[in-house]
Coordinates of C-alpha atoms in Angstrom, one line a residue:
M1 CA 220.1 -61.4 133.3
V2 CA 221.3 -62.2 136.9
A3 CA 220.0 -62.1 140.4
G4 CA 221.2 -63.3 143.7
N5 CA 222.4 -66.8 144.2
L6 CA 219.0 -68.0 143.7
I7 CA 218.7 -71.8 144.8
F8 CA 215.2 -72.5 143.8
C9 CA 213.1 -75.1 145.5
C10 CA 212.5 -77.6 142.7
K11 CA 209.4 -79.2 144.3
F12 CA 207.3 -76.0 144.2
A13 CA 203.5 -77.5 144.7
A14 CA 200.7 -75.3 144.1
L15 CA 199.9 -72.8 146.7
I16 CA 197.9 -73.3 149.7
R17 CA 194.1 -73.8 149.5
T18 CA 191.3 -73.7 152.2
H19 CA 187.8 -73.6 152.4
M20 CA 187.9 -69.8 151.9
M21 CA 190.7 -69.7 149.5
A22 CA 191.3 -70.4 145.7
E23 CA 194.7 -71.4 144.2
V24 CA 196.2 -68.3 143.0
M25 CA 199.5 -69.4 141.6
N26 CA 201.2 -72.7 140.9
D27 CA 204.9 -73.3 140.6
T28 CA 204.9 -72.6 136.9
E29 CA 203.5 -69.1 137.5
I30 CA 206.0 -68.3 140.0
R31 CA 208.8 -69.3 137.9
E32 CA 207.4 -67.2 135.1
I33 CA 207.3 -64.3 137.5
L34 CA 210.9 -64.7 138.5
D35 CA 212.0 -65.0 134.8
K36 CA 210.0 -61.8 134.1
L37 CA 212.0 -60.0 136.5
G38 CA 215.3 -61.3 135.4
I39 CA 215.8 -63.5 138.4
E40 CA 218.1 -66.6 137.5
D41 CA 220.0 -69.1 139.4
M42 CA 223.2 -67.2 140.0
N43 CA 225.6 -66.8 143.0
N44 CA 225.4 -63.1 143.4
G45 CA 224.4 -60.9 146.6
A46 CA 225.8 -57.6 145.9
S47 CA 225.5 -55.3 142.7
T48 CA 226.7 -52.1 141.3
G49 CA 224.0 -51.8 139.0
G50 CA 226.2 -53.2 136.0
K51 CA 227.8 -55.9 137.8
W52 CA 227.0 -58.7 140.1
F53 CA 229.4 -60.2 142.6
K54 CA 229.8 -63.7 143.4
T55 CA 229.3 -63.3 147.1
R56 CA 230.5 -66.0 149.6
G57 CA 228.8 -64.8 152.8
E58 CA 226.2 -66.5 154.9
R59 CA 223.3 -68.2 153.0
I60 CA 220.1 -66.3 153.4
D61 CA 216.9 -68.3 152.7
S62 CA 213.9 -66.5 151.4
I63 CA 210.9 -68.3 152.9
S64 CA 207.4 -67.5 151.9
P65 CA 205.3 -66.9 154.8
V66 CA 202.2 -67.6 152.7
D67 CA 203.0 -71.4 152.5
G68 CA 206.4 -71.9 154.3
R69 CA 208.3 -72.9 151.1
L70 CA 211.7 -71.7 150.1
I71 CA 211.6 -69.1 147.2
A72 CA 215.3 -68.8 146.7
S73 CA 218.5 -68.4 148.8
V74 CA 220.9 -65.6 148.4
N75 CA 224.6 -65.6 149.7
S76 CA 225.1 -62.3 151.5
A77 CA 227.7 -59.8 150.8
T78 CA 231.0 -59.8 152.5
E79 CA 232.9 -56.5 153.8
A80 CA 235.0 -57.0 150.8
D81 CA 231.8 -56.8 148.5
Y82 CA 230.7 -53.7 150.5
E83 CA 233.8 -52.0 149.8
A84 CA 233.7 -52.6 146.1
V85 CA 230.3 -51.3 145.8
I86 CA 231.0 -48.2 147.8
L87 CA 234.0 -47.6 145.7
K88 CA 232.1 -47.9 142.5
A89 CA 229.5 -45.6 143.9
Q90 CA 232.1 -42.8 144.6
E91 CA 233.4 -43.1 141.2
A92 CA 230.0 -43.0 139.6
F93 CA 229.1 -39.9 141.8
K94 CA 231.7 -37.7 140.1
T95 CA 229.9 -38.2 136.8
W96 CA 226.4 -38.4 137.8
R97 CA 226.3 -35.2 139.7
T98 CA 227.3 -33.4 136.4
W99 CA 224.0 -34.5 134.6
P100 CA 221.6 -31.8 134.4
A101 CA 218.9 -32.7 136.9
P102 CA 216.1 -32.6 134.2
K103 CA 218.0 -35.3 132.4
R104 CA 218.5 -37.3 135.6
G105 CA 214.4 -36.9 136.0
E106 CA 214.2 -38.2 132.5
V107 CA 215.9 -41.6 133.6
V108 CA 213.5 -41.5 136.7
R109 CA 210.4 -41.0 134.5
Q110 CA 211.6 -44.0 132.3
L111 CA 211.9 -46.2 135.5
A112 CA 208.1 -45.3 136.2
E113 CA 207.2 -46.4 132.9
K114 CA 209.3 -49.7 133.4
L115 CA 207.6 -50.3 136.7
R116 CA 204.3 -49.9 135.0
E117 CA 205.2 -52.6 132.7
Y118 CA 206.4 -54.9 135.7
K119 CA 203.6 -54.0 138.1
E120 CA 201.9 -57.3 138.0
P121 CA 204.7 -59.7 138.5
L122 CA 206.7 -57.5 140.9
G123 CA 203.6 -56.8 143.1
K124 CA 202.7 -60.6 143.1
L125 CA 206.2 -61.3 144.3
V126 CA 206.1 -58.5 147.0
S127 CA 203.1 -60.1 148.2
Y128 CA 204.4 -63.7 148.1
E129 CA 207.7 -62.9 149.7
M130 CA 206.4 -60.6 152.3
G131 CA 202.8 -61.9 153.0
K132 CA 200.8 -58.7 152.3
S133 CA 197.8 -58.9 150.3
L134 CA 197.9 -59.0 146.6
Q135 CA 196.2 -55.6 146.5
E136 CA 198.7 -54.2 148.8
G137 CA 201.5 -55.7 146.8
L138 CA 200.3 -53.9 143.8
G139 CA 199.6 -50.7 145.6
E140 CA 203.2 -50.8 146.7
V141 CA 204.5 -50.9 143.3
Q142 CA 202.0 -48.0 142.5
E143 CA 203.8 -46.0 145.3
M144 CA 207.2 -46.4 143.5
I145 CA 205.4 -45.4 140.2
D146 CA 203.7 -42.3 141.9
I147 CA 206.9 -41.2 143.6
C148 CA 208.9 -41.4 140.3
D149 CA 206.2 -39.2 138.8
F150 CA 206.8 -36.6 141.8
A151 CA 210.5 -36.9 141.5
V152 CA 210.2 -35.9 137.6
G153 CA 208.5 -32.7 138.3
L154 CA 211.0 -32.1 141.3
S155 CA 213.9 -32.4 139.0
R156 CA 212.9 -29.1 137.4
Q157 CA 212.2 -27.4 141.1
L158 CA 215.5 -27.8 143.1
Y159 CA 214.9 -24.2 144.0
G160 CA 217.1 -22.1 146.3
L161 CA 216.3 -18.6 147.5
T162 CA 217.8 -15.1 146.6
M163 CA 217.9 -12.3 149.5
H164 CA 218.9 -8.7 149.5
S165 CA 222.5 -8.0 150.6
E166 CA 223.2 -5.2 153.1
R167 CA 226.4 -4.2 151.3
P168 CA 226.0 -2.2 148.1
G169 CA 227.0 -3.9 144.7
H170 CA 226.4 -7.4 146.4
R171 CA 224.0 -10.2 145.5
M172 CA 223.3 -13.1 147.8
Y173 CA 221.6 -16.5 147.0
E174 CA 221.6 -20.0 148.3
Q175 CA 221.7 -23.2 146.2
Y176 CA 221.8 -26.9 146.7
H177 CA 224.3 -29.5 145.6
P178 CA 224.1 -33.3 145.8
L179 CA 225.7 -34.9 149.0
G180 CA 227.3 -37.9 147.4
I181 CA 226.4 -41.6 148.4
V182 CA 223.1 -42.2 150.2
G183 CA 222.8 -45.4 152.1
I184 CA 219.4 -46.9 152.4
I185 CA 218.6 -49.5 155.0
S186 CA 214.9 -50.8 154.5
A187 CA 212.6 -52.9 156.6
F188 CA 210.8 -56.1 155.4
N189 CA 207.1 -54.7 155.7
F190 CA 207.7 -52.3 152.7
P191 CA 210.2 -54.2 150.7
V192 CA 210.3 -51.9 147.6
A193 CA 208.5 -48.8 148.2
V194 CA 210.5 -47.2 150.7
W195 CA 213.7 -48.0 148.7
N196 CA 212.2 -46.0 145.9
W197 CA 210.9 -43.3 148.3
N198 CA 214.7 -42.5 148.9
T199 CA 216.2 -43.3 145.5
A200 CA 213.8 -41.4 143.3
L201 CA 214.4 -38.1 145.2
A202 CA 218.1 -38.8 145.8
W203 CA 218.7 -39.7 142.1
V204 CA 217.2 -36.3 140.6
C205 CA 219.1 -34.6 143.4
G206 CA 222.3 -35.9 141.9
D207 CA 223.1 -38.6 144.5
V208 CA 224.0 -42.1 144.1
C209 CA 222.4 -45.0 146.1
V210 CA 223.5 -48.1 148.1
W211 CA 220.8 -50.3 149.4
K212 CA 220.9 -52.9 152.1
P213 CA 217.3 -54.4 152.2
S214 CA 215.9 -56.5 154.9
E215 CA 217.4 -59.9 154.7
K216 CA 213.9 -61.2 155.2
V217 CA 212.8 -60.1 151.6
P218 CA 216.0 -60.2 149.4
I219 CA 214.3 -61.4 146.4
T220 CA 212.1 -58.2 145.6
A221 CA 215.3 -56.3 146.0
I222 CA 217.0 -58.2 143.5
A223 CA 214.1 -57.7 141.2
C224 CA 214.1 -53.9 141.7
Q225 CA 217.9 -53.6 140.9
Q226 CA 217.3 -55.8 137.8
I227 CA 214.4 -53.3 136.5
T228 CA 216.5 -50.4 137.5
K229 CA 219.6 -51.9 135.5
E230 CA 217.4 -52.3 132.5
V231 CA 216.5 -48.5 132.5
F232 CA 219.9 -47.2 133.3
D233 CA 221.8 -49.3 130.9
A234 CA 219.5 -47.9 128.1
N235 CA 220.5 -44.4 129.2
G236 CA 224.2 -44.8 129.7
V237 CA 223.9 -44.1 133.6
P238 CA 227.2 -44.6 135.2
E239 CA 227.7 -47.9 136.7
G240 CA 227.3 -47.4 140.6
V241 CA 224.6 -44.9 140.7
S242 CA 222.3 -47.9 142.1
G243 CA 224.2 -50.2 144.4
L244 CA 222.9 -53.2 146.2
I245 CA 224.2 -55.0 149.0
I246 CA 222.2 -58.0 150.7
G247 CA 223.3 -58.9 154.1
G248 CA 222.4 -58.5 157.8
A249 CA 223.2 -56.0 160.7
E250 CA 227.0 -56.4 159.7
I251 CA 226.3 -54.6 156.5
G252 CA 224.3 -51.9 158.1
K253 CA 227.0 -51.3 160.6
L254 CA 229.7 -50.9 158.0
M255 CA 227.3 -48.4 156.1
A256 CA 226.5 -46.3 159.5
E257 CA 230.2 -46.0 160.4
D258 CA 231.3 -45.4 156.9
Q259 CA 232.6 -41.6 156.5
R260 CA 232.1 -41.9 152.7
V261 CA 228.2 -42.1 153.1
P262 CA 227.0 -38.7 154.1
L263 CA 223.5 -39.8 154.6
V264 CA 222.0 -42.9 155.9
S265 CA 218.3 -43.4 155.6
A266 CA 217.1 -46.3 157.9
T267 CA 213.7 -47.7 158.2
G268 CA 212.9 -50.2 160.9
S269 CA 212.5 -50.5 164.6
T270 CA 213.6 -48.0 167.1
R271 CA 216.2 -50.3 168.5
M272 CA 217.8 -50.3 165.3
G273 CA 217.3 -46.7 164.4
K274 CA 219.1 -45.8 167.9
S275 CA 221.9 -47.8 167.0
V276 CA 222.3 -46.4 163.3
G277 CA 221.7 -42.9 164.7
A278 CA 224.6 -43.0 167.3
A279 CA 227.0 -44.5 164.9
V280 CA 226.2 -41.8 162.0
G281 CA 226.3 -39.1 164.7
A282 CA 229.6 -40.1 166.1
R283 CA 231.1 -39.2 162.6
L284 CA 228.8 -36.0 162.3
G285 CA 226.8 -37.7 159.3
R286 CA 223.3 -37.2 158.5
S287 CA 220.7 -39.9 159.3
L288 CA 217.1 -40.0 158.0
L289 CA 215.2 -42.4 160.5
E290 CA 211.8 -43.8 160.0
L291 CA 211.3 -46.1 163.0
G292 CA 208.3 -47.5 165.3
G293 CA 204.9 -46.1 165.5
N294 CA 202.2 -46.6 168.2
N295 CA 199.5 -45.0 166.2
A296 CA 195.9 -44.1 167.9
I297 CA 192.7 -43.0 166.7
I298 CA 190.7 -40.9 169.1
I299 CA 186.9 -41.6 168.5
T300 CA 184.6 -38.6 170.1
P301 CA 180.8 -38.6 170.7
T302 CA 180.2 -37.1 167.3
A303 CA 182.1 -39.6 165.3
D304 CA 180.4 -41.2 162.3
L305 CA 180.5 -44.9 163.0
K306 CA 180.4 -45.7 159.2
M307 CA 183.8 -44.2 158.9
V308 CA 185.1 -45.3 162.4
V309 CA 184.8 -48.9 161.8
P310 CA 186.4 -49.5 158.5
G311 CA 189.0 -47.0 159.3
A312 CA 190.0 -48.8 162.5
V313 CA 189.7 -52.0 161.3
F314 CA 191.8 -51.6 158.3
G315 CA 194.3 -49.8 160.3
A316 CA 194.8 -52.6 162.8
V317 CA 194.5 -55.7 160.5
G318 CA 196.0 -54.3 157.1
T319 CA 199.3 -55.9 156.3
A320 CA 198.6 -58.1 159.3
G321 CA 199.4 -55.1 161.6
Q322 CA 202.8 -54.9 160.2
R323 CA 202.8 -51.2 159.0
C324 CA 204.6 -48.5 161.1
T325 CA 201.3 -46.6 160.5
S326 CA 199.0 -49.4 161.8
T327 CA 196.5 -48.5 164.2
R328 CA 197.6 -49.9 167.7
R329 CA 195.2 -48.0 170.1
L330 CA 191.6 -46.7 170.0
I331 CA 190.8 -44.0 172.4
I332 CA 187.0 -43.9 172.9
H333 CA 184.9 -41.5 174.5
E334 CA 183.0 -43.3 177.1
D335 CA 179.4 -42.2 175.9
V336 CA 180.1 -44.2 172.8
Y337 CA 182.5 -46.7 174.1
D338 CA 180.0 -49.8 174.2
T339 CA 178.7 -49.1 170.8
V340 CA 182.2 -48.6 169.1
K341 CA 183.2 -51.9 171.0
D342 CA 180.3 -54.0 169.7
A343 CA 180.7 -52.8 166.3
L344 CA 184.2 -53.7 166.2
V345 CA 183.7 -57.3 167.5
S346 CA 181.0 -57.7 165.0
A347 CA 183.3 -56.5 162.1
Y348 CA 186.1 -58.6 163.2
K349 CA 183.9 -61.7 162.7
Q350 CA 183.7 -60.8 159.1
V351 CA 187.6 -60.7 158.4
K352 CA 189.0 -63.4 156.3
I353 CA 192.5 -64.7 157.1
G354 CA 194.5 -66.8 154.4
N355 CA 196.6 -66.6 151.5
P356 CA 197.2 -63.1 150.6
L357 CA 197.3 -63.8 146.9
D358 CA 193.5 -64.5 147.2
Q359 CA 191.7 -61.1 147.0
N360 CA 189.0 -62.7 148.9
N361 CA 191.2 -62.5 152.0
H362 CA 191.7 -59.4 154.2
V363 CA 194.5 -60.6 156.4
G364 CA 197.7 -62.5 155.3
P365 CA 200.6 -64.1 157.3
L366 CA 203.2 -62.4 159.7
I367 CA 206.6 -62.5 158.2
D368 CA 207.8 -65.5 160.3
K369 CA 207.5 -67.7 163.2
D370 CA 209.5 -65.0 165.3
A371 CA 207.0 -62.6 164.4
V372 CA 204.3 -65.1 165.7
A373 CA 206.0 -65.5 169.0
M374 CA 206.2 -61.8 169.6
Y375 CA 202.5 -61.7 168.8
T376 CA 201.6 -64.4 171.4
K377 CA 204.0 -62.9 174.1
A378 CA 202.3 -59.4 173.7
L379 CA 198.8 -60.9 174.3
E380 CA 200.1 -62.8 177.3
A381 CA 201.5 -59.7 178.6
A382 CA 198.5 -57.6 178.1
V383 CA 196.5 -60.2 180.1
A384 CA 199.2 -60.4 182.8
E385 CA 198.8 -56.4 183.3
G386 CA 195.1 -56.6 183.6
G387 CA 193.9 -56.4 179.9
K388 CA 190.6 -58.1 179.0
I389 CA 190.6 -59.9 175.7
I390 CA 187.5 -59.2 173.7
V391 CA 188.3 -60.7 170.6
E392 CA 190.3 -63.8 170.9
G393 CA 193.8 -64.1 169.1
G394 CA 195.7 -67.3 168.4
V395 CA 197.9 -69.0 165.8
L396 CA 196.0 -70.6 163.1
E397 CA 196.6 -74.1 162.2
G398 CA 195.5 -76.9 159.6
P399 CA 195.0 -76.7 155.8
G400 CA 196.2 -73.5 154.3
Y401 CA 198.1 -72.4 157.4
E402 CA 201.0 -74.9 157.1
S403 CA 203.6 -72.0 157.2
G404 CA 202.6 -71.4 161.0
C405 CA 202.6 -67.7 160.3
Y406 CA 198.9 -67.1 160.3
V407 CA 197.3 -65.5 163.4
K408 CA 194.0 -64.2 164.5
P409 CA 193.5 -60.3 164.8
A410 CA 192.7 -59.6 168.6
I411 CA 191.2 -56.7 170.5
V412 CA 192.2 -56.1 174.1
E413 CA 190.7 -53.7 176.7
A414 CA 193.8 -52.1 178.2
Q415 CA 195.2 -49.0 179.8
N416 CA 197.5 -46.7 178.1
H417 CA 200.0 -46.9 180.9
F418 CA 200.6 -50.7 180.4
A419 CA 204.0 -51.5 179.4
I420 CA 203.0 -53.6 176.7
V421 CA 200.7 -50.9 175.2
Q422 CA 203.6 -48.5 175.4
H423 CA 205.7 -50.8 173.3
E424 CA 205.1 -51.3 169.4
T425 CA 204.1 -54.9 168.5
F426 CA 204.2 -55.6 164.9
A427 CA 201.3 -57.8 164.7
P428 CA 197.4 -57.2 164.5
I429 CA 196.7 -56.5 168.2
L430 CA 194.4 -53.6 168.9
Y431 CA 194.2 -51.9 172.2
I432 CA 190.9 -50.1 173.1
M433 CA 190.6 -47.6 176.0
K434 CA 188.1 -45.1 177.5
Y435 CA 188.4 -41.5 177.9
S436 CA 186.0 -39.1 179.6
G437 CA 185.6 -35.3 179.6
G438 CA 186.9 -33.0 177.0
I439 CA 189.1 -33.6 174.0
E440 CA 192.2 -32.4 175.9
N441 CA 192.1 -35.7 177.9
A442 CA 191.9 -37.9 174.8
I443 CA 194.8 -35.9 173.2
K444 CA 197.0 -36.6 176.4
L445 CA 196.5 -40.5 176.1
Q446 CA 197.2 -40.1 172.3
N447 CA 200.4 -38.6 173.2
G448 CA 201.3 -40.7 176.1
V449 CA 203.7 -43.0 174.3
P450 CA 207.4 -42.8 173.5
Q451 CA 206.6 -43.1 169.6
G452 CA 205.1 -40.2 167.4
L453 CA 204.5 -41.4 163.7
S454 CA 200.7 -41.4 162.9
S455 CA 197.4 -40.1 164.7
A456 CA 194.0 -39.5 163.9
I457 CA 190.6 -38.3 165.3
M458 CA 187.1 -39.0 164.4
T459 CA 184.8 -36.3 165.0
N460 CA 182.2 -34.0 163.3
N461 CA 182.9 -31.3 165.8
L462 CA 185.2 -28.7 164.3
K463 CA 186.5 -27.4 167.6
E464 CA 187.7 -30.9 168.6
S465 CA 189.4 -31.3 165.0
E466 CA 191.1 -27.9 165.3
A467 CA 192.1 -28.7 169.0
F468 CA 193.5 -32.1 167.7
L469 CA 195.7 -30.2 165.0
S470 CA 197.0 -27.2 167.1
H471 CA 200.2 -26.9 168.7
A472 CA 198.9 -28.3 171.8
G473 CA 197.2 -31.2 169.9
S474 CA 198.7 -34.4 168.4
D475 CA 202.6 -34.5 168.8
C476 CA 202.9 -36.9 165.7
G477 CA 204.3 -36.2 162.4
I478 CA 201.1 -37.2 160.6
A479 CA 197.7 -36.1 162.1
N480 CA 194.4 -37.0 160.4
V481 CA 190.8 -36.2 160.5
N482 CA 188.0 -38.7 159.7
I483 CA 190.5 -41.0 158.0
G484 CA 192.5 -43.6 159.9
T485 CA 196.2 -43.8 160.8
S486 CA 197.5 -45.8 157.7
G487 CA 197.7 -45.1 153.9
A488 CA 199.8 -41.9 153.6
E489 CA 200.0 -40.2 150.3
I490 CA 203.4 -39.6 148.6
G491 CA 202.7 -35.8 148.1
G492 CA 203.2 -35.1 151.6
A493 CA 206.2 -35.5 153.9
F494 CA 206.1 -38.8 155.7
G495 CA 207.8 -39.4 159.1
G496 CA 207.3 -38.9 162.9
E497 CA 208.8 -37.5 166.1
K498 CA 210.2 -38.8 169.3
E499 CA 211.2 -42.5 169.2
T500 CA 210.1 -42.5 165.6
G501 CA 213.2 -40.6 164.8
G502 CA 212.3 -37.2 163.2
G503 CA 212.9 -38.2 159.5
R504 CA 210.9 -37.0 156.6
E505 CA 210.6 -39.0 153.6
S506 CA 208.7 -38.8 150.3
G507 CA 206.8 -35.5 149.3
S508 CA 206.8 -31.8 150.1
D509 CA 210.4 -30.7 150.7
S510 CA 211.7 -33.8 151.8
W511 CA 214.1 -33.7 149.0
K512 CA 216.2 -31.3 150.8
I513 CA 217.8 -34.0 153.2
Y514 CA 219.7 -35.4 150.1
M515 CA 221.3 -32.3 149.3
R516 CA 223.7 -29.8 151.0
R517 CA 222.9 -26.1 151.2
Q518 CA 225.2 -23.5 150.0
T519 CA 224.9 -19.9 150.6
N520 CA 226.7 -17.6 148.1
T521 CA 227.7 -13.8 147.8
I522 CA 228.9 -12.1 144.9
N523 CA 230.3 -8.8 144.8
Y524 CA 229.9 -6.9 141.5
S525 CA 231.4 -3.6 142.8
D526 CA 234.6 -2.0 142.6
S527 CA 235.2 -2.0 146.7
L528 CA 235.2 -4.3 149.5
P529 CA 232.9 -3.3 152.1
L530 CA 232.6 -5.7 155.2
A531 CA 229.4 -7.0 156.7
Q532 CA 227.9 -5.1 159.7
G533 CA 229.8 -2.0 158.7
I534 CA 232.9 -3.2 160.1
K535 CA 236.1 -1.1 159.0
F536 CA 239.5 -2.9 158.4
D537 CA 241.7 -0.2 157.0
L538 CA 245.3 -1.2 155.9

């Protein structure tokens, strides 16, 4: 089996240890994981599912933020490689769309079974390449399994509607057809789950997929392609139904501007999404955008502190603050402000930072040193605007932190109008602020940012919770009561409003974005009456 131009570091020493870390994997175990996932030393950075291309683009090094070591290198794809993958996808679509949807669902069901088989090695690879905790890495693979299970049921429920015609002897109904090629641009923070959120649904809908993963996490993408290939080959799925193209922004630009790709699903920053949306919109294509979040939890006087603290702390420091649903802001009523603040400061003292593969640790590293620089600048900006740091941040150094990517979660007292608070910083920085008066004042602060992904309220007051969920309440795509902003389930549609992009992925009726709707009218009478009673006699 093959994978992408993997130039392995032959001096893989044991992973980091600190006073609070145990050695979790050594070089032999890393090699065993890569072997289990079918990743070998090959010069390939693009795949049609059945064939790997010996790409000769710029070399991309996958550096683990856990210990700063080279995992492997991948040669990025060229424009010629992109063209070959798209052409094969076009060809595959002609056959794949003719497979009955339940048969396509059966293939996805088998993929879920294969993911269960590979859950441990894939979850460990996610954790090591991206830097999230092992539990979160395994949880991300579980999300893949869950969305496959959802898609299997969906394959028998791609319903249209029937409606009564105003003309006698006529029947009207609507049905859904597959779109064609779905282009997927994914971000580093969920290197495998978001891809599968799209593919599982798109495949049962009859579409084919071409994936450009983040160049920061190419090895997990290669592993997913290998696992998928194993299932597809066993079922005779046409080559091209699952395409992979590893590369930078230039590949994403090709995809966004390509008329042959009717839908581009892009996850990432608002800046990236605006660029993709503009390019796709210019050719009147469809875009599914999942972009930045600036998520807040409102804490009212009746909130249960036992729920507030774990919800806020996990939301703020989980995945080192690198989730689009991470909690960025706490909007706390003045009557409980000091109590909540003191509880948070105490809780942050218990947070353990270190090797994410050690399950005793709560917070792993940021993805790279660029992210560390962004974190540092954000704290400096917050202070410059008048913010007060109440839990000190900083970059960690010394044994166990050799990668230079570990930082301390910080809490800053701030105002909602600060420019840095209005901006999403992908790091464990939590801004806290007061509100006074009624819940409408808190909701105004909650909504007073450009982003609109996830939101939450902690309250035991029914009127406050209903106001938060009303049409005059939270303007986000996700609004929770007595849970945090992070941790969405696959059964509901996932996405947000405003600069978050308006897209919806995963559950509910999100499948409709992957299909084109068609209205049909059948005349089974012997005459040809026109709609609205129009007469046209010849």
